[in-house]
Tab-separated table of C-alpha atoms in Angstrom:
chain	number	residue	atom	x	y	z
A	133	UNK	CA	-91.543	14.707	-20.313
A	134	UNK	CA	-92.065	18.030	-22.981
A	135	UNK	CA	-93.314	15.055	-25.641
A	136	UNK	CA	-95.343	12.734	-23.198
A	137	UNK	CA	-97.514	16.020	-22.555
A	138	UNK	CA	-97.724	17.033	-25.895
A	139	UNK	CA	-99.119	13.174	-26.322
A	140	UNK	CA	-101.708	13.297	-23.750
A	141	UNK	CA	-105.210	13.181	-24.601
A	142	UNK	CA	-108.530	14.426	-23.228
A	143	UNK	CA	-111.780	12.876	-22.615
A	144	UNK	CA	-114.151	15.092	-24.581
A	145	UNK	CA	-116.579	16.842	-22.373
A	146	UNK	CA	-113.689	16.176	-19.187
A	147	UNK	CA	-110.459	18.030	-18.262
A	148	UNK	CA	-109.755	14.130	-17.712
A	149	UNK	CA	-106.343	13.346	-19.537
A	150	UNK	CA	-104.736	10.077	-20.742
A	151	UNK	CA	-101.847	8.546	-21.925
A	152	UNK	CA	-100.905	5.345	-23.343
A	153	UNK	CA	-96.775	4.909	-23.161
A	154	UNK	CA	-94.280	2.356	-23.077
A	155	UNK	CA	-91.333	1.070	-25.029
A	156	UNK	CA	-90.444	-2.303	-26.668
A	157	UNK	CA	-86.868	-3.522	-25.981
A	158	UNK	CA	-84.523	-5.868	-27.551
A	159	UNK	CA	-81.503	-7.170	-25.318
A	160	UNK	CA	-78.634	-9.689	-26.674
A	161	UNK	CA	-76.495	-10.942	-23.326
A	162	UNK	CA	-73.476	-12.672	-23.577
A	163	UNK	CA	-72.482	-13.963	-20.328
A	164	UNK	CA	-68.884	-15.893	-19.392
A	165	UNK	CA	-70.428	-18.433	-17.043
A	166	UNK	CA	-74.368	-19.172	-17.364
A	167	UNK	CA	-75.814	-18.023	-14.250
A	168	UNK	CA	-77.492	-20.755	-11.648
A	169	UNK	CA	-81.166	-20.879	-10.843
A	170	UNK	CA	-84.332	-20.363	-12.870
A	171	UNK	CA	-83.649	-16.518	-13.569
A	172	UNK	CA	-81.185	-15.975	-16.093
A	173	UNK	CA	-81.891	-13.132	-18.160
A	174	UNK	CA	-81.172	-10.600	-15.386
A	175	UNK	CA	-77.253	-10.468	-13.864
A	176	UNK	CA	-77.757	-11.841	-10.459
A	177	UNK	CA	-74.293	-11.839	-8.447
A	178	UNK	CA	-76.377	-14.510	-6.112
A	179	UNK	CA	-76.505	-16.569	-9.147
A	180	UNK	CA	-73.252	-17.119	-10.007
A	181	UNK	CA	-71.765	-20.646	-10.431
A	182	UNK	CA	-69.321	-22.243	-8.324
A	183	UNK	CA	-68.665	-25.043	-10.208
A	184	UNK	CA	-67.773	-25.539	-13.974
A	185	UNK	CA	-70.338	-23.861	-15.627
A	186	UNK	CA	-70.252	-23.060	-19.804
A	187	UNK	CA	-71.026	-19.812	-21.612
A	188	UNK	CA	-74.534	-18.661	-22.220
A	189	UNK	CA	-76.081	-16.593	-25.000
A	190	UNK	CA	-79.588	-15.152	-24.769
A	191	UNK	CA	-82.016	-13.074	-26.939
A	192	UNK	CA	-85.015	-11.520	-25.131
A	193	UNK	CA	-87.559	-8.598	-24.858
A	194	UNK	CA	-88.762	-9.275	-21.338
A	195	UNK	CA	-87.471	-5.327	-20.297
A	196	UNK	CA	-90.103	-4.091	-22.888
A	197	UNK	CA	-92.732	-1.384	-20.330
A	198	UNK	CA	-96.280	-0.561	-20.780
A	199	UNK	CA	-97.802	2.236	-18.765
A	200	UNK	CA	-101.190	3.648	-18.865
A	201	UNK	CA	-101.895	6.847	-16.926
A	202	UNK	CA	-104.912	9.015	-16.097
A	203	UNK	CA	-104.570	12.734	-14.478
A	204	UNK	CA	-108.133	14.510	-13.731
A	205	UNK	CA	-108.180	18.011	-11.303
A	206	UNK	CA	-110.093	18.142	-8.354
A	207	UNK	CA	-111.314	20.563	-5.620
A	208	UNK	CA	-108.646	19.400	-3.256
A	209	UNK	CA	-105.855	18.381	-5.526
A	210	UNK	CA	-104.959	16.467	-8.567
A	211	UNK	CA	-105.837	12.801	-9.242
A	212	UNK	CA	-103.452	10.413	-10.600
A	213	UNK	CA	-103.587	6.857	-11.476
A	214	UNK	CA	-100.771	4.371	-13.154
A	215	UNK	CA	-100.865	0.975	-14.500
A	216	UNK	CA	-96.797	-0.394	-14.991
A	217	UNK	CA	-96.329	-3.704	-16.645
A	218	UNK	CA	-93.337	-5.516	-18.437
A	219	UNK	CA	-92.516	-9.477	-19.642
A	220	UNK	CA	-90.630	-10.188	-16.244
A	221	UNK	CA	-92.802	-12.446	-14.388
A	222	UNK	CA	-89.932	-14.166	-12.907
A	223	UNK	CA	-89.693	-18.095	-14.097
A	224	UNK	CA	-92.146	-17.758	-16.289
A	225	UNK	CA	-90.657	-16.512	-19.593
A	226	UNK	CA	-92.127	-13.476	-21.344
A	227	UNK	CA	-95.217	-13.023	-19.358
A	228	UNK	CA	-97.200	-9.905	-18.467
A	229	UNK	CA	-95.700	-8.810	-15.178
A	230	UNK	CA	-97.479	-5.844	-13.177
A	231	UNK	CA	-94.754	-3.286	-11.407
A	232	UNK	CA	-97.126	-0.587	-10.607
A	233	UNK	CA	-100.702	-0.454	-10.346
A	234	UNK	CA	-101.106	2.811	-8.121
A	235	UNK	CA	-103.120	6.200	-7.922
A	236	UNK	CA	-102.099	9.280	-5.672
A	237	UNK	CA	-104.677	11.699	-4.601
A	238	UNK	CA	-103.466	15.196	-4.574
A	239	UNK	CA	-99.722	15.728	-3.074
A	240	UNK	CA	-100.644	13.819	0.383
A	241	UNK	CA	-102.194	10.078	-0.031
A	242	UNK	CA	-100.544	7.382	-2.426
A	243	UNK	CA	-102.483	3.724	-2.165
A	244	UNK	CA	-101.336	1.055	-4.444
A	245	UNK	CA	-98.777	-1.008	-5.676
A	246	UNK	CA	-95.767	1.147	-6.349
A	247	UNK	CA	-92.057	1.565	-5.103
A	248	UNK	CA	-91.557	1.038	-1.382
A	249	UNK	CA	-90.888	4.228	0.924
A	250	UNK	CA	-87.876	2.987	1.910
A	251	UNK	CA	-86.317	2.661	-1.823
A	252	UNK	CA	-85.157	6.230	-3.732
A	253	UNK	CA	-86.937	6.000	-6.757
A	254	UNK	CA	-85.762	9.611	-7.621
A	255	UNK	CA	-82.292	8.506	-7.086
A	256	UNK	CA	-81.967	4.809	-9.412
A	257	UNK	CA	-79.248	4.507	-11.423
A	258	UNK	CA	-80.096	3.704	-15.179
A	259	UNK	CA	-78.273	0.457	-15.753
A	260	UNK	CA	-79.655	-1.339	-19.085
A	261	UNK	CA	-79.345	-4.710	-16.677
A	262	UNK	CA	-82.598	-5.037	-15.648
A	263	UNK	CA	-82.397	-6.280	-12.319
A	264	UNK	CA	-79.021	-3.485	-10.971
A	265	UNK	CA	-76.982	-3.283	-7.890
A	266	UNK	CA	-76.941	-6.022	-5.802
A	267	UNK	CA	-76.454	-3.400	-2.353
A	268	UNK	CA	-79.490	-1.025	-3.588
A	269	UNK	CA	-82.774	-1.002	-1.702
A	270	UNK	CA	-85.164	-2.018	-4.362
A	271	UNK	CA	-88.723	-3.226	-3.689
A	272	UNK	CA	-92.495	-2.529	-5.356
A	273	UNK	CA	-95.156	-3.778	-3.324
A	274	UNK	CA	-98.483	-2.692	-2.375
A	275	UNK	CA	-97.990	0.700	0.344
A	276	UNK	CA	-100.974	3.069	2.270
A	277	UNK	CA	-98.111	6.216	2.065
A	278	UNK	CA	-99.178	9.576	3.900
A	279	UNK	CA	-97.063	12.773	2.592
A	280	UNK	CA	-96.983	16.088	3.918
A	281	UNK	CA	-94.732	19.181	2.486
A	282	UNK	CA	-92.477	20.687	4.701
A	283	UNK	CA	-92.029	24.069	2.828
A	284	UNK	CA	-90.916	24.163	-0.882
A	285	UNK	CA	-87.724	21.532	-0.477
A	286	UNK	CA	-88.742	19.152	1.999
A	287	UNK	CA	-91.390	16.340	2.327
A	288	UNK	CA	-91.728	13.905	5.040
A	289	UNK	CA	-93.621	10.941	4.511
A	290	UNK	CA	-94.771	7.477	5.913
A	291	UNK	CA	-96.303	3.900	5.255
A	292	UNK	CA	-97.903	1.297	5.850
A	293	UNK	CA	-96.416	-1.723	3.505
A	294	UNK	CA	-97.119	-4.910	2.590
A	295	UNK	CA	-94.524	-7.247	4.569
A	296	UNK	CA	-94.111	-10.149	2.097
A	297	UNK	CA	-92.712	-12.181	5.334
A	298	UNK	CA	-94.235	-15.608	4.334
A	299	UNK	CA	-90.696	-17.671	3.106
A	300	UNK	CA	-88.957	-21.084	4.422
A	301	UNK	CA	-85.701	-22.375	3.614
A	302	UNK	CA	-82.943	-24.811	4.436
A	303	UNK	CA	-82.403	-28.509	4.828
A	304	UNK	CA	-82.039	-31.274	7.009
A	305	UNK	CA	-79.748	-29.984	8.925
A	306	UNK	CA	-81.083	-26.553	9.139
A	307	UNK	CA	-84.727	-25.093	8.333
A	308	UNK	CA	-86.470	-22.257	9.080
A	309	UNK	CA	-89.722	-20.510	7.989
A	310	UNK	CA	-90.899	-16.517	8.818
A	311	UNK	CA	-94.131	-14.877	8.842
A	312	UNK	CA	-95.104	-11.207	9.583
A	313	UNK	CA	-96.451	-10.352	12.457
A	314	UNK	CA	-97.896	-6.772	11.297
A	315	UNK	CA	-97.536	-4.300	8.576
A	316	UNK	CA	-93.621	-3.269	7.968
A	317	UNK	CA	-93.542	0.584	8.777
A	318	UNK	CA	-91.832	3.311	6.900
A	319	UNK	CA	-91.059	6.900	7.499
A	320	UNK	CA	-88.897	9.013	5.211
A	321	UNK	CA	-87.825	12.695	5.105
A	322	UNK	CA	-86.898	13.923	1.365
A	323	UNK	CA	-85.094	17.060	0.128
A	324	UNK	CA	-85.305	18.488	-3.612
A	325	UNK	CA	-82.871	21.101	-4.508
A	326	UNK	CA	-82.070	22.983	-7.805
A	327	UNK	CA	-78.904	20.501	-7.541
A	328	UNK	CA	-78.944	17.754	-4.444
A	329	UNK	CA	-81.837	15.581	-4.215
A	330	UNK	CA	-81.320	13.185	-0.826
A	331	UNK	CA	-83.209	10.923	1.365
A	332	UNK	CA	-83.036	9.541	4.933
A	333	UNK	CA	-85.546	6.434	5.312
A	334	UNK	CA	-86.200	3.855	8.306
A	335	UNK	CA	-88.212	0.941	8.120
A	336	UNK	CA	-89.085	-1.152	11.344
A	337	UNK	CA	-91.172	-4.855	10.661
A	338	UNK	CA	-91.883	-7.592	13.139
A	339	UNK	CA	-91.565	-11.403	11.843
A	340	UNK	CA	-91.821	-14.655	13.496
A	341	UNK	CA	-89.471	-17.158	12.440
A	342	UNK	CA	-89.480	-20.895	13.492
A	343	UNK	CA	-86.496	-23.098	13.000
A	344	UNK	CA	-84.782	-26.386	13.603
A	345	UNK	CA	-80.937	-26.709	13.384
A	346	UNK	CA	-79.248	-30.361	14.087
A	347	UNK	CA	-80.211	-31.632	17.184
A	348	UNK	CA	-81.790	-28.080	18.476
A	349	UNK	CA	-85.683	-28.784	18.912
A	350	UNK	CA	-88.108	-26.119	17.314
A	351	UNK	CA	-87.803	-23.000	18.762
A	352	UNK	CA	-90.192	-20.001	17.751
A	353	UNK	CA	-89.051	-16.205	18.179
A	354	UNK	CA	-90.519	-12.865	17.400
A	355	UNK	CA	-87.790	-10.817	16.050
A	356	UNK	CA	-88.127	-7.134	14.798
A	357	UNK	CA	-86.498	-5.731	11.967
A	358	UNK	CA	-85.136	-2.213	11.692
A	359	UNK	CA	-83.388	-0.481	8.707
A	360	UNK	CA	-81.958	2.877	7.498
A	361	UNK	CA	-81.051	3.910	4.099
A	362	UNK	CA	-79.614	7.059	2.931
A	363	UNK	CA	-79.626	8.018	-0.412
A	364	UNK	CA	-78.219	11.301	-2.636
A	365	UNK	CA	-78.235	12.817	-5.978
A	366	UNK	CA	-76.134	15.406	-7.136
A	367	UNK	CA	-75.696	17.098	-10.281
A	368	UNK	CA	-72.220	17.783	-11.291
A	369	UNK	CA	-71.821	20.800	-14.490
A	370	UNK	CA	-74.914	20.642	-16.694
A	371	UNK	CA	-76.309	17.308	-17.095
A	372	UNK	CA	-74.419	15.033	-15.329
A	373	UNK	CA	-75.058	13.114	-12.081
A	374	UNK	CA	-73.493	12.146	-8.798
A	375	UNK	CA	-75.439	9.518	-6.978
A	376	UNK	CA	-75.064	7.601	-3.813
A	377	UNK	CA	-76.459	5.130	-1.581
A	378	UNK	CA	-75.821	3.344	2.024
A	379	UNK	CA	-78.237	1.345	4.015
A	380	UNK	CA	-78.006	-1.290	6.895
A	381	UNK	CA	-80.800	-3.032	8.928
A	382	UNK	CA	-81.053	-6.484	10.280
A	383	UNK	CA	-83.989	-8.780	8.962
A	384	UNK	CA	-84.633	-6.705	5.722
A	385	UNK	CA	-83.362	-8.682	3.346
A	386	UNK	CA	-86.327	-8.689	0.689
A	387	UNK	CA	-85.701	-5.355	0.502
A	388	UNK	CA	-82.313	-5.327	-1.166
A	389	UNK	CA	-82.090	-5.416	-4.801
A	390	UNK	CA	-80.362	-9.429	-4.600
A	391	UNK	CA	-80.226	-11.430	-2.017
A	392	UNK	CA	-77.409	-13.219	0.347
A	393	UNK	CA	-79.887	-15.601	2.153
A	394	UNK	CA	-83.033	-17.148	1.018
A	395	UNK	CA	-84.833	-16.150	4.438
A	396	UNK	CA	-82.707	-14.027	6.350
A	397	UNK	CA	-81.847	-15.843	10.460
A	398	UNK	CA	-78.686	-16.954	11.607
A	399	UNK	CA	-78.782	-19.189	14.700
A	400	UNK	CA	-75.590	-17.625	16.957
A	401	UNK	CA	-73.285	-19.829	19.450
A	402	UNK	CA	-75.805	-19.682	21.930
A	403	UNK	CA	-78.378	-21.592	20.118
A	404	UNK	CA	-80.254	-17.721	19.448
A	405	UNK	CA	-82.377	-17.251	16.147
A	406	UNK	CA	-81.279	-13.995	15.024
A	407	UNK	CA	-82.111	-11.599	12.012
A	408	UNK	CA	-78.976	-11.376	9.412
A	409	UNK	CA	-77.527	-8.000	9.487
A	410	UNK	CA	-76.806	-6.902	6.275
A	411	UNK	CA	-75.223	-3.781	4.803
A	412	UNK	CA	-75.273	-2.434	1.243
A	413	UNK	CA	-74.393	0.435	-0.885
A	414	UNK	CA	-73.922	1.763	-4.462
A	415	UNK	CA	-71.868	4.754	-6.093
A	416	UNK	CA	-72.907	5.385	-9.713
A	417	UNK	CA	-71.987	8.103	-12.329
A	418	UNK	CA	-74.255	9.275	-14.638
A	419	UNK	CA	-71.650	11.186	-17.672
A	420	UNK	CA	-73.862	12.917	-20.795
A	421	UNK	CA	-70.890	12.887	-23.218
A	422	UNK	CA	-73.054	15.353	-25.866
A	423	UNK	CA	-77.016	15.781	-26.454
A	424	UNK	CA	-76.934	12.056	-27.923
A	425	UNK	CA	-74.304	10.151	-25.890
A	426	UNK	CA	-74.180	9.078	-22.177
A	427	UNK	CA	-72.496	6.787	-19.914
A	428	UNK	CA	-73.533	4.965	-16.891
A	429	UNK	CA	-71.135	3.684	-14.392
A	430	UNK	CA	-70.518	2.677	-11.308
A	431	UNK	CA	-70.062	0.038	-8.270
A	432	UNK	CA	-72.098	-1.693	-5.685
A	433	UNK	CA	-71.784	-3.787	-2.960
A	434	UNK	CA	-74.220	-6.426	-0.024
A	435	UNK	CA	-72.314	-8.113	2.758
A	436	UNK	CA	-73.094	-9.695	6.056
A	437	UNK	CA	-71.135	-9.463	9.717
A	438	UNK	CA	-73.896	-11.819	11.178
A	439	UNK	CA	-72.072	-15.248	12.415
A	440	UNK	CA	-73.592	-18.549	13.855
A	441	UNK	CA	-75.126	-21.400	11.748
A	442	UNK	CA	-76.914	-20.581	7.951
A	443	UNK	CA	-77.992	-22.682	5.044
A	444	UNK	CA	-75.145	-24.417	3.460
A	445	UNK	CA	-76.050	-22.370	0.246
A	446	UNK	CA	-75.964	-18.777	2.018
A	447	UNK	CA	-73.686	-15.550	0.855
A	448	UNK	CA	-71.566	-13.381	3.093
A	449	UNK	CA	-71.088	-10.913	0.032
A	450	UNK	CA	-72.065	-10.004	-2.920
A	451	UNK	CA	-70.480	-7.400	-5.479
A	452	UNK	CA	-71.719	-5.787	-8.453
A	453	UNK	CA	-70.323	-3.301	-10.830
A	454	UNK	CA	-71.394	-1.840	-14.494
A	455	UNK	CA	-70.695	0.379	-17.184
A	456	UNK	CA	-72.565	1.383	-20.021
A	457	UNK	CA	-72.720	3.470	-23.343
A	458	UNK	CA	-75.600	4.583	-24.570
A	459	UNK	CA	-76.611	6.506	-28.145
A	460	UNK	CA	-80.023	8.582	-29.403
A	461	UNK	CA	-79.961	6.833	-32.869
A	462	UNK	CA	-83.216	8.977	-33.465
A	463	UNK	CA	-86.118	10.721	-30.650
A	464	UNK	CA	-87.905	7.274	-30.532
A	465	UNK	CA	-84.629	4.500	-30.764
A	466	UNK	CA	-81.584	4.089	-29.100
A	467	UNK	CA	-79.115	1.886	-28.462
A	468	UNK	CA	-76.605	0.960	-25.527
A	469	UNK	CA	-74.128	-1.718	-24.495
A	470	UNK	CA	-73.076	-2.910	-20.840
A	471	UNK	CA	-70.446	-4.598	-19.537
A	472	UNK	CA	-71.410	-6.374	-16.493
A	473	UNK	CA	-69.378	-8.015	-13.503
A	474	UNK	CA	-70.568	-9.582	-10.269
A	475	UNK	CA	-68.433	-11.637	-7.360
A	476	UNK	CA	-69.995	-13.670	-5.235
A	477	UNK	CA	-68.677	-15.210	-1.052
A	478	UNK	CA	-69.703	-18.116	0.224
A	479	UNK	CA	-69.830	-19.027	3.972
A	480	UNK	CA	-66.742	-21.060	3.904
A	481	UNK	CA	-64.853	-18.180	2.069
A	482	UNK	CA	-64.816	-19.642	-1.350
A	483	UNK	CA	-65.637	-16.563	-4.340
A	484	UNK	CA	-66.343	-17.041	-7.590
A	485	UNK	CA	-66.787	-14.284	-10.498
A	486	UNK	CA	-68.639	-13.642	-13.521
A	487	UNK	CA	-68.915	-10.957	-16.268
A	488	UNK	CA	-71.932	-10.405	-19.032
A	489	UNK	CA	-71.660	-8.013	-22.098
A	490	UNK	CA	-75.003	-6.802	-23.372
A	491	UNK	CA	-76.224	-4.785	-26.313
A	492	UNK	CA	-79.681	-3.349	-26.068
A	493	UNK	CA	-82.193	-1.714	-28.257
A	494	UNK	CA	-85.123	-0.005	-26.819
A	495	UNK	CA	-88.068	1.633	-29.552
A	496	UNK	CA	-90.018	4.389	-27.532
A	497	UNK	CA	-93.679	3.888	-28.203
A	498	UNK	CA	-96.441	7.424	-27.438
């Protein structure tokens, strides 16, 4: 953060600053069984293979980040704006993707596209996989987000957020489509500490779904979704980190960080449409060896207790666990490796595993 200031520039004649950021990255994955589905340069423990599947080798740069920021002061508070892009424009190769396109007036109104309210950003644990835990909240979408202080530790805040509800799915023996019937809803309470930084976040959405199962005629419901996640960081000694995460909800699945269904309803024995419950978590370690080593570790897991009738090609569980060593070759370069493993559970009980090993190098550019 010291450097990125010290890089900053001002418009002459302004106390308008600027700042052009962003780092190119070089990842080399190595992965037992290639991975099912269009996405493969991510470790998806929803994509893993059943069947007989061979080994797969890939070379890419599609984690590479640009940013462009822009602080000016004003009468009532600072103004901040942020454009966020990489190469992951999912199935479509190494395309400009845009993460974040966002600006924040002061300390109390945040419009944009930008990580949802019910997602710790503050608490993400650095994996070099670019996609991470499969039972995180994870989403960036476009939020209205409302924050007021609540003395010097606490901050309670709420949205209004896109609710990306338009999805169908299935087959002939079982289809169903959602849409959204308003805004999803978010309210959050935050605490910052010299040492614990935690979260308590619930979400609430209404969708509409519409299915057909066998010989079941259409049938239309309005459903509501509801969701809590809580979420902690603490620092352990001098620079190392603690952090911790456990949700549940029922028809929130596109906010988890993978996905066990490609919609989200179950029909139950009494011919019901109801939203899949879901529940997810993550523990991760965060160890800084010395000044140039670190290590990144931990587990994470997404299951479902929902029962009744699903796609044929649904999950009841998905696990997810890393480990990683990372070096400071030099201020601007460094260099990590990963060993990745995922399980996946299909409805009729059947698992199958898969492990990737992957060296990255990633060239800080300001």
């Amino acid at each position: 953060e010291e450097r990125l200031k010290e890089k900053a520039r001002t418009i002459p004649g302004t106390q308008t600053q600027y700042l052009f950021a962003g780092y190119l990255q070089l990842d080399a994955m190595f992965t037992r069984k290639e991975l099912s589905g269009d996405e493969k340069d991510t470790f998806l423990s929803s994509a893993i293979p059943f069947g007989a599947a061979g080994s797969d080798t890939r070379l890419g740069v599609r984690a590479s980040q640009f940013n462009a920021l822009l602080y000016t002061p004003t009468s009532w508070g600072g103004f901040r704006a942020l454009v966020q892009a990489d190469l992951f424009a999912y199935d479509e190769g190494a395309r400009l993707n845009f993460t974040q396109v966002a600006a924040r007036f002061g300390e109390w109104l945040t419009v944009g596209k930008t990580y949802s309210t019910f997602m710790d950003d503050e608490g993400w644990p650095g994996t070099i996989d670019y996609n991470g835990p499969s039972g995180a909240v994870f989403a960036r979408q476009f939020v209205v987000r409302g924050s007021v202080p609540l003395g010097d530790k606490w901050r309670a805040e709420a949205a209004l957020e896109d609710p990306q509800a338009e999805a169908s799915a299935g087959g002939p023996n079982f289809s169903v489509s959602s849409s959204a019937e308003r805004p999803d809803f978010v309210a959050r309470l935050r605490f910052g500490g010299e040492r614990l930084q935690a979260q308590l976040a619930g979400l609430s959405r209404s969708m509409t779904y519409t299915a057909q199962a066998g010989s079941i005629a259409n049938a239309s419901r309005r459903v509501s979704g509801t969701g809590l996640n809580a979420s902690a960081g603490l620092q352990i000694g001098e620079d190392d980190r603690l952090l911790l995460q456990w949700n549940r909800g029922e028809g929130i699945g596109r906010y988890f960080n993978d996905g066990l269904s490609s919609l989200g309803a179950v029909f139950d024995a009494g011919g019901s449409l109801e939203p899949l419950r879901l529940t997810g978590m993550y523990l991760y370690y965060e160890r800084q060896w010395t000044a140039r080593w670190k290590s990144v570790a931990g587990v994470s897991q997404l299951r479902t207790d929902s029962e009744g009738q699903r796609p044929a090609a649904d999950l009841t569980r998905l696990r997810y666990a890393s480990a990683s060593l990372l070096h400071h070759l030099q201020p601007n370069l460094f260099l990590g490796a990963e060993l990745l493993w995922g399980k996946a559970t299909r409805l009729d009980g059947v698992e199958a595993s898969d492990s990737r090993l992957q060296f990255t190098a990633r060239y800080l550019i300001f």
